Coordinates of C-alpha atoms in Angstrom, one line a residue:
Chain A
M1 CA -0.2 -0.1 0.3
D2 CA 3.3 2.1 -0.8
L3 CA 1.6 3.9 3.1
A4 CA 4.7 5.5 4.0
R5 CA 5.4 7.5 0.6
H6 CA 1.6 8.1 0.5
W7 CA 1.9 9.7 3.9
R8 CA 5.8 12.0 3.1
L9 CA 3.8 13.2 0.1
K10 CA 0.6 14.6 1.5
D11 CA 1.7 18.4 2.3
Q12 CA 2.1 18.6 -1.6
R13 CA -1.3 17.3 -2.3
Y14 CA -3.5 18.6 0.0
R15 CA -1.8 21.6 0.0
L16 CA -0.1 22.8 -3.1
E17 CA 3.5 22.6 -0.7
G18 CA 6.4 23.4 -3.4
T19 CA 9.7 25.4 -2.5
V20 CA 10.8 28.3 -3.4
C21 CA 14.0 29.9 -3.6
A22 CA 15.3 32.3 -1.2
E23 CA 18.1 33.5 -3.0
C24 CA 15.9 33.8 -6.9
G25 CA 12.6 33.9 -6.2
A26 CA 12.5 30.4 -7.9
K27 CA 9.2 28.6 -7.6
F28 CA 9.2 24.8 -7.8
F29 CA 6.1 22.9 -7.6
P30 CA 6.8 19.9 -7.0
P31 CA 9.2 20.6 -4.6
R32 CA 13.2 20.6 -5.4
Q33 CA 15.8 20.7 -3.5
V34 CA 17.8 22.4 -5.5
C35 CA 17.5 26.0 -7.5
T36 CA 17.0 25.2 -11.3
E37 CA 17.4 29.4 -12.1
C38 CA 19.9 29.7 -9.9
K39 CA 21.6 26.4 -8.2
S40 CA 21.1 28.0 -4.1
T41 CA 20.2 25.0 -1.7
N42 CA 18.6 27.2 0.0
L43 CA 14.6 26.3 -1.0
K44 CA 12.1 27.7 2.3
P45 CA 8.7 25.2 1.5
H46 CA 6.3 26.6 -0.3
E47 CA 2.2 27.3 -0.4
F48 CA 1.0 28.0 -3.8
A49 CA -2.2 29.5 -4.1
G50 CA -4.1 27.3 -6.3
R51 CA -5.4 28.8 -9.1
G52 CA -4.0 28.7 -13.2
E53 CA -4.6 27.7 -16.6
L54 CA -5.7 24.2 -18.3
Y55 CA -2.3 23.8 -20.9
S56 CA -3.2 20.9 -22.0
F57 CA -5.0 18.0 -21.5
T58 CA -7.0 14.4 -22.1
T59 CA -9.3 11.8 -21.2
V60 CA -8.5 9.3 -20.1
S61 CA -9.6 5.3 -21.0
A62 CA -7.2 3.0 -20.2
P63 CA -6.2 4.0 -16.7
P64 CA -3.7 3.0 -14.7
S65 CA -4.3 0.1 -12.4
G66 CA -6.1 1.8 -9.1
H67 CA -8.0 4.2 -11.0
E68 CA -10.5 1.9 -12.5
E69 CA -13.3 2.7 -10.5
F70 CA -13.0 6.2 -12.9
V71 CA -13.0 6.3 -16.1
P72 CA -13.4 8.0 -18.0
Y73 CA -11.3 10.8 -16.4
I74 CA -10.0 14.3 -18.0
V75 CA -5.8 14.4 -17.3
G76 CA -4.9 18.3 -17.8
M77 CA -1.3 20.3 -17.1
V78 CA -2.3 23.3 -15.4
K79 CA 0.2 26.6 -15.7
L80 CA -0.8 28.2 -11.7
D81 CA 0.0 31.3 -11.2
E82 CA 2.6 31.1 -10.2
G83 CA 4.8 29.9 -12.4
P84 CA 5.6 26.0 -13.1
L85 CA 3.2 22.7 -15.0
V86 CA 1.6 21.2 -12.8
E87 CA -0.4 18.1 -13.7
A88 CA -3.7 16.9 -12.6
Q89 CA -6.9 15.9 -12.8
I90 CA -9.2 18.2 -14.2
T91 CA -12.7 17.4 -12.4
D92 CA -16.6 18.6 -11.8
V93 CA -16.6 19.1 -15.5
N94 CA -18.0 17.0 -18.8
P95 CA -15.7 16.5 -20.6
A96 CA -16.8 18.2 -24.1
D97 CA -16.8 21.7 -21.7
V98 CA -13.0 21.2 -21.3
K99 CA -11.0 24.2 -22.9
I100 CA -7.4 24.8 -22.9
G101 CA -7.4 28.2 -21.8
Q102 CA -9.9 27.2 -19.4
R103 CA -8.9 29.1 -15.3
V104 CA -9.0 26.1 -13.3
E105 CA -8.5 26.1 -9.1
M106 CA -7.1 23.6 -6.8
V107 CA -9.9 21.6 -5.0
T108 CA -8.6 18.0 -3.3
R109 CA -10.2 15.2 -3.9
K110 CA -10.2 11.1 -3.3
L111 CA -7.3 10.5 -5.8
R112 CA -7.9 6.7 -5.1
A113 CA -8.6 3.3 -2.3
Y114 CA -6.0 0.7 -2.6
G115 CA -9.4 -2.6 -2.6
D116 CA -11.8 -2.2 0.1
D117 CA -9.6 -2.0 2.7
G118 CA -6.5 -0.4 2.0
V119 CA -5.9 3.0 2.5
I120 CA -7.9 5.6 0.7
V121 CA -5.4 8.1 -1.1
Y122 CA -6.8 11.9 -1.2
G123 CA -4.4 15.1 -2.3
Y124 CA -5.3 18.2 -5.7
K125 CA -7.1 18.0 -8.8
F126 CA -7.9 21.1 -11.1
R127 CA -12.1 22.5 -11.7
P128 CA -13.6 25.3 -13.5
I129 CA -13.0 28.8 -11.3
V130 CA -16.4 28.8 -10.2
N131 CA -17.7 32.6 -9.0
G132 CA -20.2 31.7 -6.5
S133 CA -22.5 34.5 -6.1
Chain B
M1 CA -31.9 28.3 34.5
S2 CA -31.3 25.7 32.3
V3 CA -30.1 27.1 28.7
M4 CA -27.0 25.9 27.8
K5 CA -24.5 29.4 28.0
P6 CA -20.6 29.4 28.5
K7 CA -19.6 32.5 30.7
R8 CA -17.6 33.4 28.4
D9 CA -18.9 35.4 25.5
V10 CA -19.2 32.6 22.1
G11 CA -20.6 33.2 18.9
I12 CA -19.8 31.6 14.4
I13 CA -17.0 34.1 12.6
G14 CA -17.3 32.0 9.9
Y15 CA -18.7 29.6 7.6
G16 CA -19.1 27.3 5.0
A17 CA -20.8 25.3 2.3
Y18 CA -20.6 22.9 0.4
V19 CA -22.9 20.8 -2.2
P20 CA -22.2 18.4 -4.6
R21 CA -22.9 19.4 -8.4
F22 CA -24.7 15.5 -9.3
R23 CA -28.2 15.2 -8.9
I24 CA -31.0 12.5 -9.7
R25 CA -34.4 13.5 -9.2
A26 CA -36.8 11.4 -7.3
E27 CA -39.6 11.0 -10.8
E28 CA -36.5 8.6 -11.7
I29 CA -36.5 6.8 -8.2
A30 CA -39.8 6.2 -8.5
R31 CA -39.0 5.2 -12.6
V32 CA -37.3 2.5 -11.4
W33 CA -38.8 1.2 -7.8
G34 CA -42.4 2.4 -8.8
G35 CA -44.0 4.2 -5.9
A36 CA -44.4 7.5 -7.5
D37 CA -48.2 7.2 -7.4
E38 CA -47.8 7.6 -3.6
G39 CA -46.0 11.0 -4.8
V40 CA -42.8 11.4 -3.8
P41 CA -40.9 13.5 -0.7
I42 CA -38.8 16.1 -2.0
E43 CA -38.0 16.9 -5.5
E44 CA -34.5 15.8 -6.4
K45 CA -31.2 14.7 -3.9
A46 CA -27.3 16.2 -4.7
V47 CA -25.3 12.6 -5.3
P48 CA -21.8 13.3 -4.6
G49 CA -19.2 12.4 -7.6
L50 CA -16.7 9.6 -7.5
D51 CA -14.4 11.9 -6.2
E52 CA -15.8 12.1 -3.0
D53 CA -16.8 11.3 0.3
T54 CA -17.1 13.1 3.6
V55 CA -13.3 13.9 3.8
T56 CA -13.1 16.0 0.8
M57 CA -16.5 17.3 1.5
S58 CA -15.9 18.5 4.7
I59 CA -11.9 19.9 3.3
E60 CA -13.9 22.5 0.7
A61 CA -17.2 23.4 3.5
A62 CA -13.7 23.9 5.9
R63 CA -12.3 26.0 3.6
N64 CA -14.5 28.4 2.9
A65 CA -15.4 28.8 6.2
L66 CA -12.2 29.9 6.7
A67 CA -12.2 32.1 3.7
R68 CA -14.5 34.2 5.4
A69 CA -13.1 33.8 9.1
G70 CA -10.0 35.4 8.0
I71 CA -8.3 33.5 10.7
Q72 CA -5.2 31.6 10.3
P73 CA -5.8 28.4 10.3
K74 CA -2.6 27.1 12.7
Q75 CA -5.2 29.4 15.5
L76 CA -8.4 26.8 15.3
R77 CA -7.9 24.8 18.5
A78 CA -10.8 22.4 17.2
V79 CA -10.8 20.5 13.6
W80 CA -14.7 18.4 14.9
V81 CA -16.3 15.6 11.9
G82 CA -19.7 14.1 12.7
S83 CA -21.0 12.3 10.4
E84 CA -22.5 9.3 10.0
S85 CA -20.7 8.3 6.6
H86 CA -16.6 8.9 7.1
P87 CA -15.3 6.9 4.4
Y88 CA -12.9 4.3 7.3
A89 CA -14.5 2.7 10.0
V90 CA -11.0 3.7 12.5
K91 CA -9.3 6.3 11.1
P92 CA -10.3 9.8 12.0
S93 CA -11.8 11.9 9.1
S94 CA -10.9 15.4 10.9
T95 CA -7.2 13.9 11.3
I96 CA -7.4 14.4 6.8
V97 CA -9.7 17.4 7.4
A98 CA -7.0 19.5 9.6
E99 CA -4.1 18.6 7.4
A100 CA -5.5 19.9 3.7
I101 CA -6.4 22.7 5.4
G102 CA -3.5 24.1 6.8
A103 CA -4.3 23.8 10.8
A104 CA -2.3 20.4 11.7
G105 CA 1.2 19.5 9.9
R106 CA 4.6 19.4 11.0
A107 CA 4.8 22.9 10.0
N108 CA 2.4 23.7 13.2
H109 CA 4.2 21.5 15.6
D110 CA 3.8 24.6 17.8
S111 CA -0.1 24.9 18.0
P112 CA -2.2 22.7 19.5
L113 CA -5.0 20.6 17.3
L114 CA -7.7 18.7 18.6
A115 CA -9.5 16.2 16.2
A116 CA -12.2 14.0 16.7
D117 CA -14.8 12.5 14.4
W118 CA -18.4 12.7 16.2
E119 CA -21.6 10.6 15.2
F120 CA -25.0 10.7 16.5
A121 CA -26.7 10.0 13.2
C122 CA -28.5 13.5 11.4
K123 CA -26.8 15.6 14.8
A124 CA -23.2 14.3 15.0
G125 CA -22.1 17.8 13.4
T126 CA -24.7 19.4 16.2
E127 CA -23.1 18.0 19.0
A128 CA -19.5 19.5 17.6
L129 CA -21.1 22.9 17.4
Q130 CA -22.5 22.7 20.8
A131 CA -19.2 21.2 22.1
A132 CA -16.8 23.8 19.8
I133 CA -19.1 26.5 21.7
A134 CA -18.0 25.4 25.2
L135 CA -14.2 25.1 24.1
V136 CA -13.8 28.5 23.5
G137 CA -17.1 29.5 25.8
S138 CA -14.3 28.5 28.6
G139 CA -11.0 30.1 27.2
M140 CA -9.2 27.0 26.3
A141 CA -9.1 28.0 23.4
D142 CA -9.9 31.4 20.4
Y143 CA -11.3 29.1 17.5
A144 CA -12.7 26.0 16.9
M145 CA -14.2 24.3 13.6
A146 CA -16.8 22.5 13.7
I147 CA -18.7 20.4 10.5
G148 CA -21.4 18.9 9.7
M149 CA -20.9 16.7 6.2
D150 CA -23.0 13.2 4.7
T151 CA -22.8 11.1 2.1
A152 CA -26.3 8.7 3.4
Q153 CA -27.0 6.1 1.4
G154 CA -30.5 4.7 1.2
R155 CA -31.4 1.0 0.1
P156 CA -32.0 0.5 -3.2
G157 CA -36.3 0.7 -3.1
D158 CA -36.5 1.6 0.3
A159 CA -38.0 4.9 1.1
L160 CA -35.1 6.5 2.5
E161 CA -33.1 6.3 -1.1
Y162 CA -35.9 9.0 -2.1
T163 CA -34.2 12.3 0.2
A164 CA -30.8 10.2 1.5
G165 CA -28.9 12.7 -0.6
A166 CA -25.0 14.3 0.3
G167 CA -23.8 17.7 1.5
G168 CA -23.2 19.5 4.9
A169 CA -21.4 22.3 6.6
A170 CA -18.4 23.0 8.7
Y171 CA -18.9 26.4 11.3
I172 CA -15.6 28.4 13.0
V173 CA -16.6 29.6 16.6
G174 CA -14.8 32.2 17.8
P175 CA -14.9 35.2 20.6
A176 CA -18.4 37.2 20.6
E177 CA -16.4 40.1 19.4
N178 CA -15.3 38.6 16.2
S179 CA -18.6 37.2 15.1
L180 CA -20.7 37.6 12.1
A181 CA -23.8 36.2 15.0
Y182 CA -23.4 35.8 18.2
F183 CA -24.6 33.3 21.0
E184 CA -27.4 32.8 23.2
G185 CA -28.0 29.8 24.4
S186 CA -28.7 26.3 23.6
Y187 CA -30.4 23.4 24.5
S188 CA -30.5 19.9 24.3
Y189 CA -33.0 17.3 24.4
V190 CA -32.1 13.1 24.4
T191 CA -33.6 9.8 24.8
D192 CA -33.0 6.3 24.7
T193 CA -35.5 6.4 21.1
P194 CA -34.5 3.4 18.3
D195 CA -36.2 5.5 15.3
F196 CA -32.9 4.7 12.7
F197 CA -30.2 2.4 12.8
R198 CA -27.1 0.9 11.1
R199 CA -25.6 -2.0 12.4
E200 CA -21.8 -2.8 12.4
H201 CA -20.9 -3.5 9.0
Q202 CA -24.0 -3.2 7.5
H203 CA -23.9 -0.5 4.3
Y204 CA -27.3 0.7 4.8
P205 CA -29.7 2.0 7.9
Q206 CA -32.2 0.7 9.3
H207 CA -35.8 3.0 10.4
G208 CA -39.1 2.1 11.9
N209 CA -41.1 3.9 8.6
R210 CA -43.9 6.4 11.0
F211 CA -42.0 5.4 13.9
T212 CA -39.6 7.6 12.9
G213 CA -42.2 10.3 13.1
E214 CA -44.1 11.4 16.7
P215 CA -42.0 10.3 19.5
A216 CA -38.9 10.3 17.2
Y217 CA -38.0 14.0 15.3
F218 CA -42.1 15.9 16.2
D219 CA -40.8 14.6 20.5
H220 CA -37.4 15.9 19.9
T221 CA -37.4 19.3 18.4
L222 CA -40.2 20.5 19.9
H223 CA -39.3 19.9 22.9
A224 CA -35.9 20.7 22.7
A225 CA -36.8 24.2 20.4
R226 CA -39.6 25.2 22.9
G227 CA -37.2 23.7 25.7
L228 CA -34.8 27.0 24.1
M229 CA -37.7 29.4 23.4
D230 CA -38.9 29.3 26.4
E231 CA -35.8 29.4 29.1
L232 CA -34.5 32.1 26.8
G233 CA -37.4 34.0 26.8
Y234 CA -37.9 34.4 23.7
Q235 CA -41.6 33.9 20.9
P236 CA -41.7 32.6 17.0
S237 CA -42.1 36.2 16.4
D238 CA -38.6 37.3 18.2
F239 CA -36.9 35.3 15.7
A240 CA -36.0 35.9 11.7
Y241 CA -35.8 32.2 10.9
A242 CA -35.7 29.7 12.1
I243 CA -34.1 26.3 10.4
F244 CA -34.8 22.3 11.5
H245 CA -33.4 18.9 10.4
Q246 CA -35.1 18.2 7.0
P247 CA -34.7 14.4 6.9
N248 CA -38.1 15.6 3.7
V249 CA -40.0 19.2 3.5
K250 CA -43.0 18.3 5.8
F251 CA -41.7 16.7 8.4
P252 CA -38.9 20.4 9.1
Q253 CA -43.0 22.1 7.6
T254 CA -44.6 20.2 10.4
A255 CA -42.2 21.4 12.9
A256 CA -42.2 24.8 12.8
R257 CA -46.9 25.3 12.8
K258 CA -46.4 23.2 15.8
L259 CA -44.5 25.7 17.5
G260 CA -46.1 28.6 16.0
F261 CA -43.4 29.6 13.1
A262 CA -45.2 30.8 9.5
P263 CA -43.6 29.3 6.6
E264 CA -41.6 32.1 5.7
Q265 CA -39.8 31.9 8.5
I266 CA -38.1 28.5 7.7
A267 CA -38.2 29.1 3.9
P268 CA -35.1 30.0 3.5
G269 CA -33.3 27.7 5.5
L270 CA -35.4 24.7 3.8
L271 CA -32.9 22.8 1.0
A272 CA -33.7 19.2 1.2
G273 CA -36.9 19.3 -1.4
K274 CA -33.6 20.3 -3.6
I275 CA -30.9 18.0 -1.9
G276 CA -31.8 15.8 -0.5
N277 CA -32.1 14.9 3.5
T278 CA -27.9 15.4 4.3
Y279 CA -28.2 13.7 8.1
S280 CA -25.8 15.7 9.8
G281 CA -25.5 18.3 7.4
A282 CA -28.9 19.2 7.7
A283 CA -29.8 21.7 9.9
M284 CA -26.0 23.2 9.7
L285 CA -26.5 24.1 5.8
G286 CA -30.3 25.3 5.8
A287 CA -28.8 27.4 8.2
T288 CA -25.6 29.0 5.8
A289 CA -28.1 30.1 3.3
V290 CA -30.0 31.8 6.7
L291 CA -27.2 33.4 7.4
D292 CA -26.1 33.9 3.4
I293 CA -29.3 36.5 3.6
A294 CA -29.7 37.2 7.0
K295 CA -29.6 41.0 7.9
P296 CA -27.8 41.7 10.6
G297 CA -29.7 41.9 14.4
D298 CA -31.9 39.4 12.8
R299 CA -31.9 36.7 15.4
I300 CA -31.7 32.8 13.6
L301 CA -33.4 29.1 15.9
L302 CA -31.1 26.1 14.5
C303 CA -32.8 23.4 15.6
S304 CA -31.2 19.7 14.5
F305 CA -32.8 15.8 15.6
G306 CA -30.9 13.2 15.6
S307 CA -31.2 9.0 15.3
G308 CA -31.3 7.7 18.5
A309 CA -32.5 10.1 19.3
G310 CA -32.2 13.8 20.2
S311 CA -32.3 17.5 19.4
D312 CA -30.2 20.4 19.6
A313 CA -31.9 24.0 19.0
F314 CA -29.2 27.3 18.9
S315 CA -29.9 30.8 18.7
W316 CA -28.1 32.9 17.4
V317 CA -27.7 36.8 16.5
V318 CA -26.5 38.0 13.3
T319 CA -24.0 40.9 13.9
D320 CA -23.2 43.5 11.0
K321 CA -19.9 41.7 10.3
I322 CA -21.9 39.0 7.7
L323 CA -22.2 42.0 5.0
E324 CA -17.9 41.9 5.1
R325 CA -17.8 38.4 4.6
R326 CA -20.1 36.3 3.3
G327 CA -18.5 37.2 -0.5
R328 CA -15.7 35.4 0.8
A329 CA -16.7 32.3 -0.3
P330 CA -19.6 31.0 -2.6
K331 CA -23.0 30.9 -1.3
T332 CA -25.0 28.0 -0.4
A333 CA -26.9 29.2 -3.2
W334 CA -24.8 29.1 -5.6
Y335 CA -23.7 25.9 -4.2
V336 CA -27.6 24.0 -4.1
A337 CA -28.2 25.8 -8.0
R338 CA -25.0 24.3 -9.5
R339 CA -26.6 21.0 -10.6
E340 CA -26.3 18.3 -13.4
V341 CA -28.8 15.4 -13.5
I342 CA -28.4 11.9 -13.8
D343 CA -29.9 9.0 -13.7
Y344 CA -30.6 6.3 -11.7
A345 CA -27.9 4.1 -13.9
L346 CA -25.2 6.5 -12.9
Y347 CA -26.3 7.0 -9.8
A348 CA -25.5 3.1 -8.7
R349 CA -22.7 3.1 -10.2
Y350 CA -21.5 6.6 -8.5
R351 CA -22.9 5.5 -4.9
G352 CA -21.5 2.3 -5.9
K353 CA -24.4 0.3 -5.5
L354 CA -23.2 -2.0 -8.3
V355 CA -21.1 -5.3 -8.1
M356 CA -17.9 -5.1 -9.9
N357 CA -15.7 -8.7 -8.4

């Protein structure tokens, strides 16, 4: 079940926690230990705001093991407002309504469950931004 | 005086709603199982998506509550989730919610936090709310979060299947001086009444049909609401709005009439016809719909009911802080209006009613 691996990843999966370079300000997601811009190793945790733009997407109908129950589902590449490009599922939208360039926001959803008796893994997905009024 | 109130004045400083986007029409359930001739208890009910459960729904409601409250997550001293549909039988939902909203975790090792799951059928959320009031009221904490959230299941073909919906709300309790609605008092009433229950390892609950009415819902709801009003010296006319637990549309309407409330006092908080019975979320979500429209000075009665059985009744008075805070997160009416109607086949898939192995 990889309990330790999922536990280690919870900060980035639950809150989009990456890193920011204390020297040059470059931001990274997933977190990096060395800045690719200035080679500094002085990186601090950074929580991304969770908003961005859909760069590209596809619909998955032949899923990897553990995701069969969710097909068909949309996987997208989201260009976060702070810079990094994140790969994530796109949820709360029908495939026909997904558009490149669409504004999206992070939500926390169920990523998979290890059977009926195993751990449930939660993490980020993105959905079209809601105005809520 | 037997009204319950802490020595320190407290109130709601933030609130957040969540309702999933799928809906199944009651007439669609009747098409599959028959029974439409007798009429259906609601129009439609909310259904969670494949990637949603009580934890994910609680997280969104909690983030909405934090946005309205305007506090940092690490200022919370409790994250309590009331539900009868926790994804794990053993392992708290509340720790997942607390980490996801940034109230728990390694970065918060200098900020103590309580987290626990509450269970009392449909009043698990208001029980957590009572505890949050007490925790802040005692001075142990400045801020505590209470959530009522459910993804309820009804046995296919059973009367409950028409109404068992999904949704709920999160509340942050804090000092009265920073509240958007201050707390005047509460009154709780419980008895051992087996009107509805689910035994361990069972997927669907059992209920006592008409036994769920008079000795259960009505006895407890009326007793708690009357107790609160008597103790505080209020009449129904002193309240701008009243919200009752809503297993269907008729029960809260009847309870309101028996207590002397007018239909317009309960209409804004009566959501069951559009989203079904959201169990632990029902009364608390009705109250978020009311807070979305209430004016400063409005007094609100919130009265839950949980099978087994008991009711918590609360009196709140809205402050002018509501005006600047309620626009900071999606409104309850927006979640209710966001809807994608599905048929019974998709509903059966989304709710795990198909045997796959």
